[in-house]
Amino acid sequence: MAVEEAAEYFSPSDSNASYLRAARAGNLEKVLDYLKTGVDINICNQNGLNALHLASKEGHVDVVAELLKLGANVDAATKKGNTALHIASLAGQAEVVRELVTNGANVNAQSQNGFTPLYMAAQENHLDVVRFLLENNSSQSIATEVCVCVCVCVCVCVCVCDGFTPLAVALQQGHDQVVSLLLENDTKGKVRLPALHIAARKDDTKSAALLLQNDHNADVESKSGFTPLHIAAHYGNINVATLLLNRGAAVDFMARNDITPLHVAAKRGNGNMVKLLLDRGAKIDAKTKDGLTPLHCGARSGHEQVVEMLLDRGAPILSKTKNGLSPLHMATQGDHLNCVQLLLQHNAPVDDVTNDYLTALHVAAHCGHYKVAKVIVDKKANPNAKALNGFTPLHIACKKNRMKVMELLLKHGASLQAVTERGETALHMAARAGQADVVRYLLQNGAKVDIKAKDDQTALHIASRLGKVEIVQQLLQKGALPNAATTSGYTPLHLAAREGHQEIAALLLEQGTSLSAATKKGFTPLHVAAKYGQLEVANLLLQKKAAPDAAGKNGYTPLHIAAKKNQLEIGTTLLEYGAECNTVTRQGISPLHLAAQEGSVDLVSLLLTKQANVNMGNKNGLTPLHLAAQDDRAGVAEVLLNHGAEVDAQTKSGYTPLHVACHYGNIKMANFLLENQAKPNAKTKNGYTPLHQAAQQGHTHIINMLLQYGASPNELTVNGNTALSIARRLGYISVVDTLRGVTDENLTATPVTEKHKINVPETMNEFLDMSDDEAVKDHEAQADEEEDAHKSLYVAHTVAWDTVKLTCSVSGGEENTPRVDYDAKLSLSSPGATLKYS
């Protein structure tokens, strides 16, 4: 085992390196010569090894003695925390150990990992060194700092620290003489842990008997909560288990999660151990915190002999976990055919259900365990049993593509028309899962192609939305209605258009799907393609003569929607196919209004090149420029003005774009309009100028800008208010300070105490209303969430199932520092103790 010995890594000084090499070689004369030249006696290499460490490791007691005499630090530690005494003890250099201890070395010094010199000597079987250290007050109760991770559930592990003592490592390594010596010196029995656990692991009755000689507690617990009997049960070590029981070990000792030795033995399939524990009175119906009995454990792991023994001894076959799992569920999940047959022979209820009403047949269908499923149906299991959400075993088999199980279920009377709580048949389920072979088989065996689920969705709707081309073809070939509509009026073509599935859209059109079919809000598939930017589908629909100007009930055309959603390519395509750019909605909104509001410079420019009316007002008189001003779209405003937009166009209430920009505090837009000759003193019907509007909202920066452009602070509203009086009434201090010096305060005709009524410009209160589209989307999102939930039939019921092991290994590392890998994982879990389909 190498000790940080690498001369090539010594410090840059040649004399320092040579000094350390001399110490390691035991050349005392050269060591002294280098020290006379001024070399630091405690100089060390990059790993922290000094001359004392190197000489101690090699057993050069004369060099060690001289270095100590000259003042070397006897307890100097390497980077790993090892002193010269650690190193000498590990190397078995007994004379050096004596010299170091005589010179005051700390016999209980701990390295970074908690190793003491005594631990190192015990590990390497250096009996004389161990004896000397014990004689010089070395403590064998000091344990290493090694952490153990104990899995208490599938997704939670708890780390505890059960450090090794010198006794434990000697026992692990099989150093019998060292073990005996340490036991002789352990008069109070305080350092037996985890030595007794190790003896149980190794089935070492001799060591176990020695350990129990002066300590009658056979149930000593590790920090992870397990006793030596648990360990013996795990490994099937009958001899040491018998010894432990004879010495008073509790046969039903409950460790973490209430796991008993019988649970462990049953889970591991150690039949002889199960028999021993039962003969000694172990509770056959003991339950873990999650409700697992030994029979559950044996059934889940498929240990036929153990299951039979437990059943013969009266194990509770009807016992269930907290989530309602019976031993039959557990054996089924593990595909343990013989255990399933045993349980059924002992009259386990074949249709017993979990808390979610899942039967063993549901479990077999999910896992695809055909042989187990056949045994269960042969025992007259109900093939149409429904889980809490309405799923039958057939639904699950179809979703999971378990063809053989599906065929078996249908042969035994499973209903093709059974529906879930969402109204879905097995055909819906197979379509959603994309299982083309399952769909084909179901259709060949009489599945009704147009059965409607919740919201009137058919399998064709589902397949069209999800892009399942082959399934769509099969459904259409079997006569599925291409124009079937959901409760919101959506056809399969609407859904294909929304998701951009061009190939499916083409298939549907070949089968006569209507291009003009409208949702309850009056939207066609082209509207939907425009909304979601599905250019290829939009092109296909237009090529097939879809009406480019079809209007929804609110008057929106596909071009309106493209403008609202900033879909430039869609807008371009619609215009190429003759879409009218000046069509207005019921509120007088044109596509240009929407494009301007959204700030789409390119789309605004495109519409204007197609002769869109730049000054068209809606029913309130709002022009595209008003909407650009409202949302601070200066780039759009520039394009509009370049195409003849009226900078001072007024709404029905008299608001100009400048009023709007000032009201909303859009300083960039206000500046742009003023630069383009917008009138700073334009008045609304209530007499409000842009300055009044800015003062009302407290926009000081805009007020300063307006004043610079000639806005009059003395203009009065119809109620006789100046901008200053409004600001004062509303409490805008900075605005008041700005206007006070430029306003004639004798002009106001309204008392200051009178409450001010806020004046707000008209807004375009009509929004893109495609709520039925959103309803369908929400419905499908819900179905997708259900799909995600179905990815696992069972969520692990956390009782930490898979690992029961105690492994101890000790090996040497850098600078002869032992590494201890102490993995004491003792646990039980049942993946599937929660079976859930929601």
PDB file of N, CA and C in Angstrom, residues 254-317:
ATOM      1  N   MET A 254     -38.949  -5.270  16.131  1.00  0.00           N
ATOM      2  CA  MET A 254     -39.345  -4.430  15.001  1.00  0.00           C
ATOM      3  C   MET A 254     -38.318  -3.323  14.785  1.00  0.00           C
ATOM      4  N   ALA A 255     -37.674  -3.369  13.637  1.00  0.00           N
ATOM      5  CA  ALA A 255     -36.718  -2.333  13.267  1.00  0.00           C
ATOM      6  C   ALA A 255     -37.470  -1.188  12.602  1.00  0.00           C
ATOM      7  N   ARG A 256     -36.754  -0.345  11.923  1.00  0.00           N
ATOM      8  CA  ARG A 256     -37.384   0.774  11.226  1.00  0.00           C
ATOM      9  C   ARG A 256     -38.502   0.278  10.313  1.00  0.00           C
ATOM     10  N   ASN A 257     -39.592   1.009  10.289  1.00  0.00           N
ATOM     11  CA  ASN A 257     -40.791   0.632   9.517  1.00  0.00           C
ATOM     12  C   ASN A 257     -41.451  -0.638  10.022  1.00  0.00           C
ATOM     13  N   ASP A 258     -41.103  -1.028  11.264  1.00  0.00           N
ATOM     14  CA  ASP A 258     -41.709  -2.201  11.909  1.00  0.00           C
ATOM     15  C   ASP A 258     -41.387  -3.506  11.184  1.00  0.00           C
ATOM     16  N   ILE A 259     -40.215  -3.584  10.585  1.00  0.00           N
ATOM     17  CA  ILE A 259     -39.787  -4.798   9.893  1.00  0.00           C
ATOM     18  C   ILE A 259     -39.245  -5.797  10.922  1.00  0.00           C
ATOM     19  N   THR A 260     -39.770  -7.015  10.887  1.00  0.00           N
ATOM     20  CA  THR A 260     -39.295  -8.065  11.789  1.00  0.00           C
ATOM     21  C   THR A 260     -38.341  -8.986  11.037  1.00  0.00           C
ATOM     22  N   PRO A 261     -37.574  -9.808  11.774  1.00  0.00           N
ATOM     23  CA  PRO A 261     -36.715 -10.782  11.092  1.00  0.00           C
ATOM     24  C   PRO A 261     -37.495 -11.710  10.160  1.00  0.00           C
ATOM     25  N   LEU A 262     -38.742 -12.024  10.506  1.00  0.00           N
ATOM     26  CA  LEU A 262     -39.534 -12.911   9.658  1.00  0.00           C
ATOM     27  C   LEU A 262     -39.850 -12.247   8.322  1.00  0.00           C
ATOM     28  N   HIS A 263     -40.131 -10.948   8.322  1.00  0.00           N
ATOM     29  CA  HIS A 263     -40.318 -10.220   7.055  1.00  0.00           C
ATOM     30  C   HIS A 263     -39.078 -10.382   6.177  1.00  0.00           C
ATOM     31  N   VAL A 264     -37.920 -10.200   6.805  1.00  0.00           N
ATOM     32  CA  VAL A 264     -36.665 -10.249   6.054  1.00  0.00           C
ATOM     33  C   VAL A 264     -36.436 -11.644   5.477  1.00  0.00           C
ATOM     34  N   ALA A 265     -36.610 -12.651   6.294  1.00  0.00           N
ATOM     35  CA  ALA A 265     -36.381 -14.026   5.843  1.00  0.00           C
ATOM     36  C   ALA A 265     -37.352 -14.412   4.736  1.00  0.00           C
ATOM     37  N   ALA A 266     -38.610 -13.987   4.875  1.00  0.00           N
ATOM     38  CA  ALA A 266     -39.612 -14.311   3.857  1.00  0.00           C
ATOM     39  C   ALA A 266     -39.295 -13.615   2.552  1.00  0.00           C
ATOM     40  N   LYS A 267     -38.903 -12.379   2.639  1.00  0.00           N
ATOM     41  CA  LYS A 267     -38.566 -11.621   1.441  1.00  0.00           C
ATOM     42  C   LYS A 267     -37.378 -12.234   0.720  1.00  0.00           C
ATOM     43  N   ARG A 268     -36.410 -12.728   1.484  1.00  0.00           N
ATOM     44  CA  ARG A 268     -35.203 -13.317   0.904  1.00  0.00           C
ATOM     45  C   ARG A 268     -35.400 -14.760   0.484  1.00  0.00           C
ATOM     46  N   GLY A 269     -36.502 -15.388   0.919  1.00  0.00           N
ATOM     47  CA  GLY A 269     -36.747 -16.774   0.533  1.00  0.00           C
ATOM     48  C   GLY A 269     -35.922 -17.778   1.305  1.00  0.00           C
ATOM     49  N   ASN A 270     -35.496 -17.389   2.492  1.00  0.00           N
ATOM     50  CA  ASN A 270     -34.704 -18.291   3.330  1.00  0.00           C
ATOM     51  C   ASN A 270     -35.652 -19.192   4.129  1.00  0.00           C
ATOM     52  N   GLY A 271     -36.018 -20.330   3.523  1.00  0.00           N
ATOM     53  CA  GLY A 271     -37.032 -21.215   4.093  1.00  0.00           C
ATOM     54  C   GLY A 271     -36.669 -21.751   5.453  1.00  0.00           C
ATOM     55  N   ASN A 272     -35.434 -22.194   5.615  1.00  0.00           N
ATOM     56  CA  ASN A 272     -35.019 -22.745   6.910  1.00  0.00           C
ATOM     57  C   ASN A 272     -35.089 -21.679   7.999  1.00  0.00           C
ATOM     58  N   MET A 273     -34.749 -20.453   7.618  1.00  0.00           N
ATOM     59  CA  MET A 273     -34.807 -19.366   8.591  1.00  0.00           C
ATOM     60  C   MET A 273     -36.258 -19.059   8.962  1.00  0.00           C
ATOM     61  N   VAL A 274     -37.131 -19.068   7.965  1.00  0.00           N
ATOM     62  CA  VAL A 274     -38.555 -18.846   8.230  1.00  0.00           C
ATOM     63  C   VAL A 274     -39.065 -19.896   9.211  1.00  0.00           C
ATOM     64  N   LYS A 275     -38.672 -21.140   8.960  1.00  0.00           N
ATOM     65  CA  LYS A 275     -39.114 -22.243   9.854  1.00  0.00           C
ATOM     66  C   LYS A 275     -38.589 -22.035  11.263  1.00  0.00           C
ATOM     67  N   LEU A 276     -37.308 -21.678  11.389  1.00  0.00           N
ATOM     68  CA  LEU A 276     -36.718 -21.458  12.697  1.00  0.00           C
ATOM     69  C   LEU A 276     -37.458 -20.351  13.453  1.00  0.00           C
ATOM     70  N   LEU A 277     -37.703 -19.257  12.766  1.00  0.00           N
ATOM     71  CA  LEU A 277     -38.349 -18.121  13.418  1.00  0.00           C
ATOM     72  C   LEU A 277     -39.782 -18.470  13.834  1.00  0.00           C
ATOM     73  N   LEU A 278     -40.475 -19.172  12.956  1.00  0.00           N
ATOM     74  CA  LEU A 278     -41.847 -19.575  13.306  1.00  0.00           C
ATOM     75  C   LEU A 278     -41.845 -20.550  14.480  1.00  0.00           C
ATOM     76  N   ASP A 279     -40.884 -21.472  14.455  1.00  0.00           N
ATOM     77  CA  ASP A 279     -40.789 -22.442  15.564  1.00  0.00           C
ATOM     78  C   ASP A 279     -40.488 -21.732  16.877  1.00  0.00           C
ATOM     79  N   ARG A 280     -39.806 -20.605  16.779  1.00  0.00           N
ATOM     80  CA  ARG A 280     -39.477 -19.850  17.992  1.00  0.00           C
ATOM     81  C   ARG A 280     -40.558 -18.816  18.346  1.00  0.00           C
ATOM     82  N   GLY A 281     -41.687 -18.899  17.665  1.00  0.00           N
ATOM     83  CA  GLY A 281     -42.824 -18.067  18.057  1.00  0.00           C
ATOM     84  C   GLY A 281     -42.979 -16.760  17.324  1.00  0.00           C
ATOM     85  N   ALA A 282     -42.316 -16.583  16.187  1.00  0.00           N
ATOM     86  CA  ALA A 282     -42.467 -15.338  15.432  1.00  0.00           C
ATOM     87  C   ALA A 282     -43.918 -15.149  15.006  1.00  0.00           C
ATOM     88  N   LYS A 283     -44.379 -13.907  15.060  1.00  0.00           N
ATOM     89  CA  LYS A 283     -45.758 -13.599  14.674  1.00  0.00           C
ATOM     90  C   LYS A 283     -45.904 -13.688  13.159  1.00  0.00           C
ATOM     91  N   ILE A 284     -46.731 -14.612  12.732  1.00  0.00           N
ATOM     92  CA  ILE A 284     -46.890 -14.834  11.300  1.00  0.00           C
ATOM     93  C   ILE A 284     -47.688 -13.728  10.644  1.00  0.00           C
ATOM     94  N   ASP A 285     -48.419 -12.964  11.461  1.00  0.00           N
ATOM     95  CA  ASP A 285     -49.242 -11.879  10.904  1.00  0.00           C
ATOM     96  C   ASP A 285     -48.665 -10.499  11.210  1.00  0.00           C
ATOM     97  N   ALA A 286     -47.370 -10.455  11.561  1.00  0.00           N
ATOM     98  CA  ALA A 286     -46.735  -9.171  11.845  1.00  0.00           C
ATOM     99  C   ALA A 286     -46.815  -8.265  10.625  1.00  0.00           C
ATOM    100  N   LYS A 287     -47.087  -6.977  10.872  1.00  0.00           N
ATOM    101  CA  LYS A 287     -47.225  -6.029   9.766  1.00  0.00           C
ATOM    102  C   LYS A 287     -46.204  -4.906   9.880  1.00  0.00           C
ATOM    103  N   THR A 288     -45.671  -4.516   8.727  1.00  0.00           N
ATOM    104  CA  THR A 288     -44.833  -3.325   8.692  1.00  0.00           C
ATOM    105  C   THR A 288     -45.736  -2.102   8.775  1.00  0.00           C
ATOM    106  N   LYS A 289     -45.143  -0.926   8.843  1.00  0.00           N
ATOM    107  CA  LYS A 289     -45.949   0.294   8.934  1.00  0.00           C
ATOM    108  C   LYS A 289     -46.878   0.455   7.741  1.00  0.00           C
ATOM    109  N   ASP A 290     -46.497  -0.131   6.618  1.00  0.00           N
ATOM    110  CA  ASP A 290     -47.332  -0.017   5.427  1.00  0.00           C
ATOM    111  C   ASP A 290     -48.229  -1.232   5.226  1.00  0.00           C
ATOM    112  N   GLY A 291     -48.227  -2.119   6.212  1.00  0.00           N
ATOM    113  CA  GLY A 291     -49.183  -3.217   6.180  1.00  0.00           C
ATOM    114  C   GLY A 291     -48.711  -4.497   5.525  1.00  0.00           C
ATOM    115  N   LEU A 292     -47.431  -4.610   5.226  1.00  0.00           N
ATOM    116  CA  LEU A 292     -46.917  -5.839   4.628  1.00  0.00           C
ATOM    117  C   LEU A 292     -46.771  -6.924   5.687  1.00  0.00           C
ATOM    118  N   THR A 293     -47.290  -8.104   5.397  1.00  0.00           N
ATOM    119  CA  THR A 293     -47.063  -9.275   6.238  1.00  0.00           C
ATOM    120  C   THR A 293     -45.934 -10.094   5.618  1.00  0.00           C
ATOM    121  N   PRO A 294     -45.393 -11.064   6.350  1.00  0.00           N
ATOM    122  CA  PRO A 294     -44.391 -11.946   5.740  1.00  0.00           C
ATOM    123  C   PRO A 294     -44.922 -12.635   4.475  1.00  0.00           C
ATOM    124  N   LEU A 295     -46.215 -12.927   4.447  1.00  0.00           N
ATOM    125  CA  LEU A 295     -46.784 -13.570   3.263  1.00  0.00           C
ATOM    126  C   LEU A 295     -46.734 -12.633   2.053  1.00  0.00           C
ATOM    127  N   HIS A 296     -46.992 -11.359   2.257  1.00  0.00           N
ATOM    128  CA  HIS A 296     -46.828 -10.389   1.171  1.00  0.00           C
ATOM    129  C   HIS A 296     -45.397 -10.412   0.636  1.00  0.00           C
ATOM    130  N   CYS A 297     -44.452 -10.435   1.576  1.00  0.00           N
ATOM    131  CA  CYS A 297     -43.043 -10.377   1.183  1.00  0.00           C
ATOM    132  C   CYS A 297     -42.639 -11.609   0.384  1.00  0.00           C
ATOM    133  N   GLY A 298     -43.032 -12.777   0.868  1.00  0.00           N
ATOM    134  CA  GLY A 298     -42.692 -14.002   0.155  1.00  0.00           C
ATOM    135  C   GLY A 298     -43.374 -14.079  -1.194  1.00  0.00           C
ATOM    136  N   ALA A 299     -44.643 -13.644  -1.264  1.00  0.00           N
ATOM    137  CA  ALA A 299     -45.396 -13.693  -2.522  1.00  0.00           C
ATOM    138  C   ALA A 299     -44.802 -12.742  -3.544  1.00  0.00           C
ATOM    139  N   ARG A 300     -44.458 -11.539  -3.122  1.00  0.00           N
ATOM    140  CA  ARG A 300     -43.910 -10.553  -4.065  1.00  0.00           C
ATOM    141  C   ARG A 300     -42.571 -10.991  -4.634  1.00  0.00           C
ATOM    142  N   SER A 301     -41.788 -11.722  -3.826  1.00  0.00           N
ATOM    143  CA  SER A 301     -40.478 -12.169  -4.292  1.00  0.00           C
ATOM    144  C   SER A 301     -40.539 -13.530  -4.971  1.00  0.00           C
ATOM    145  N   GLY A 302     -41.704 -14.176  -4.934  1.00  0.00           N
ATOM    146  CA  GLY A 302     -41.874 -15.430  -5.665  1.00  0.00           C
ATOM    147  C   GLY A 302     -41.260 -16.640  -5.006  1.00  0.00           C
ATOM    148  N   HIS A 303     -41.188 -16.647  -3.692  1.00  0.00           N
ATOM    149  CA  HIS A 303     -40.585 -17.776  -2.984  1.00  0.00           C
ATOM    150  C   HIS A 303     -41.682 -18.793  -2.631  1.00  0.00           C
ATOM    151  N   GLU A 304     -41.863 -19.742  -3.523  1.00  0.00           N
ATOM    152  CA  GLU A 304     -42.970 -20.698  -3.404  1.00  0.00           C
ATOM    153  C   GLU A 304     -42.896 -21.487  -2.107  1.00  0.00           C
ATOM    154  N   GLN A 305     -41.706 -21.965  -1.775  1.00  0.00           N
ATOM    155  CA  GLN A 305     -41.566 -22.770  -0.564  1.00  0.00           C
ATOM    156  C   GLN A 305     -41.956 -21.976   0.678  1.00  0.00           C
ATOM    157  N   VAL A 306     -41.521 -20.732   0.737  1.00  0.00           N
ATOM    158  CA  VAL A 306     -41.837 -19.880   1.877  1.00  0.00           C
ATOM    159  C   VAL A 306     -43.331 -19.594   1.931  1.00  0.00           C
ATOM    160  N   VAL A 307     -43.930 -19.280   0.770  1.00  0.00           N
ATOM    161  CA  VAL A 307     -45.362 -18.999   0.720  1.00  0.00           C
ATOM    162  C   VAL A 307     -46.156 -20.205   1.210  1.00  0.00           C
ATOM    163  N   GLU A 308     -45.767 -21.385   0.742  1.00  0.00           N
ATOM    164  CA  GLU A 308     -46.479 -22.601   1.154  1.00  0.00           C
ATOM    165  C   GLU A 308     -46.340 -22.836   2.656  1.00  0.00           C
ATOM    166  N   MET A 309     -45.133 -22.633   3.157  1.00  0.00           N
ATOM    167  CA  MET A 309     -44.913 -22.826   4.586  1.00  0.00           C
ATOM    168  C   MET A 309     -45.755 -21.846   5.404  1.00  0.00           C
ATOM    169  N   LEU A 310     -45.783 -20.607   4.972  1.00  0.00           N
ATOM    170  CA  LEU A 310     -46.557 -19.601   5.701  1.00  0.00           C
ATOM    171  C   LEU A 310     -48.050 -19.915   5.654  1.00  0.00           C
ATOM    172  N   LEU A 311     -48.517 -20.346   4.499  1.00  0.00           N
ATOM    173  CA  LEU A 311     -49.939 -20.689   4.376  1.00  0.00           C
ATOM    174  C   LEU A 311     -50.294 -21.890   5.250  1.00  0.00           C
ATOM    175  N   ASP A 312     -49.391 -22.873   5.255  1.00  0.00           N
ATOM    176  CA  ASP A 312     -49.630 -24.061   6.080  1.00  0.00           C
ATOM    177  C   ASP A 312     -49.636 -23.710   7.569  1.00  0.00           C
ATOM    178  N   ARG A 313     -48.916 -22.656   7.920  1.00  0.00           N
ATOM    179  CA  ARG A 313     -48.856 -22.242   9.334  1.00  0.00           C
ATOM    180  C   ARG A 313     -49.960 -21.243   9.678  1.00  0.00           C
ATOM    181  N   GLY A 314     -50.835 -20.954   8.691  1.00  0.00           N
ATOM    182  CA  GLY A 314     -51.967 -20.082   8.988  1.00  0.00           C
ATOM    183  C   GLY A 314     -51.764 -18.615   8.706  1.00  0.00           C
ATOM    184  N   ALA A 315     -50.872 -18.306   7.815  1.00  0.00           N
ATOM    185  CA  ALA A 315     -50.666 -16.900   7.454  1.00  0.00           C
ATOM    186  C   ALA A 315     -51.976 -16.299   6.948  1.00  0.00           C
ATOM    187  N   PRO A 316     -52.258 -15.043   7.299  1.00  0.00           N
ATOM    188  CA  PRO A 316     -53.539 -14.413   6.924  1.00  0.00           C
ATOM    189  C   PRO A 316     -53.583 -14.083   5.432  1.00  0.00           C
ATOM    190  N   ILE A 317     -54.258 -14.912   4.679  1.00  0.00           N
ATOM    191  CA  ILE A 317     -54.289 -14.757   3.232  1.00  0.00           C
ATOM    192  C   ILE A 317     -55.111 -13.546   2.805  1.00  0.00           C
TER     193      ILE A 317
END
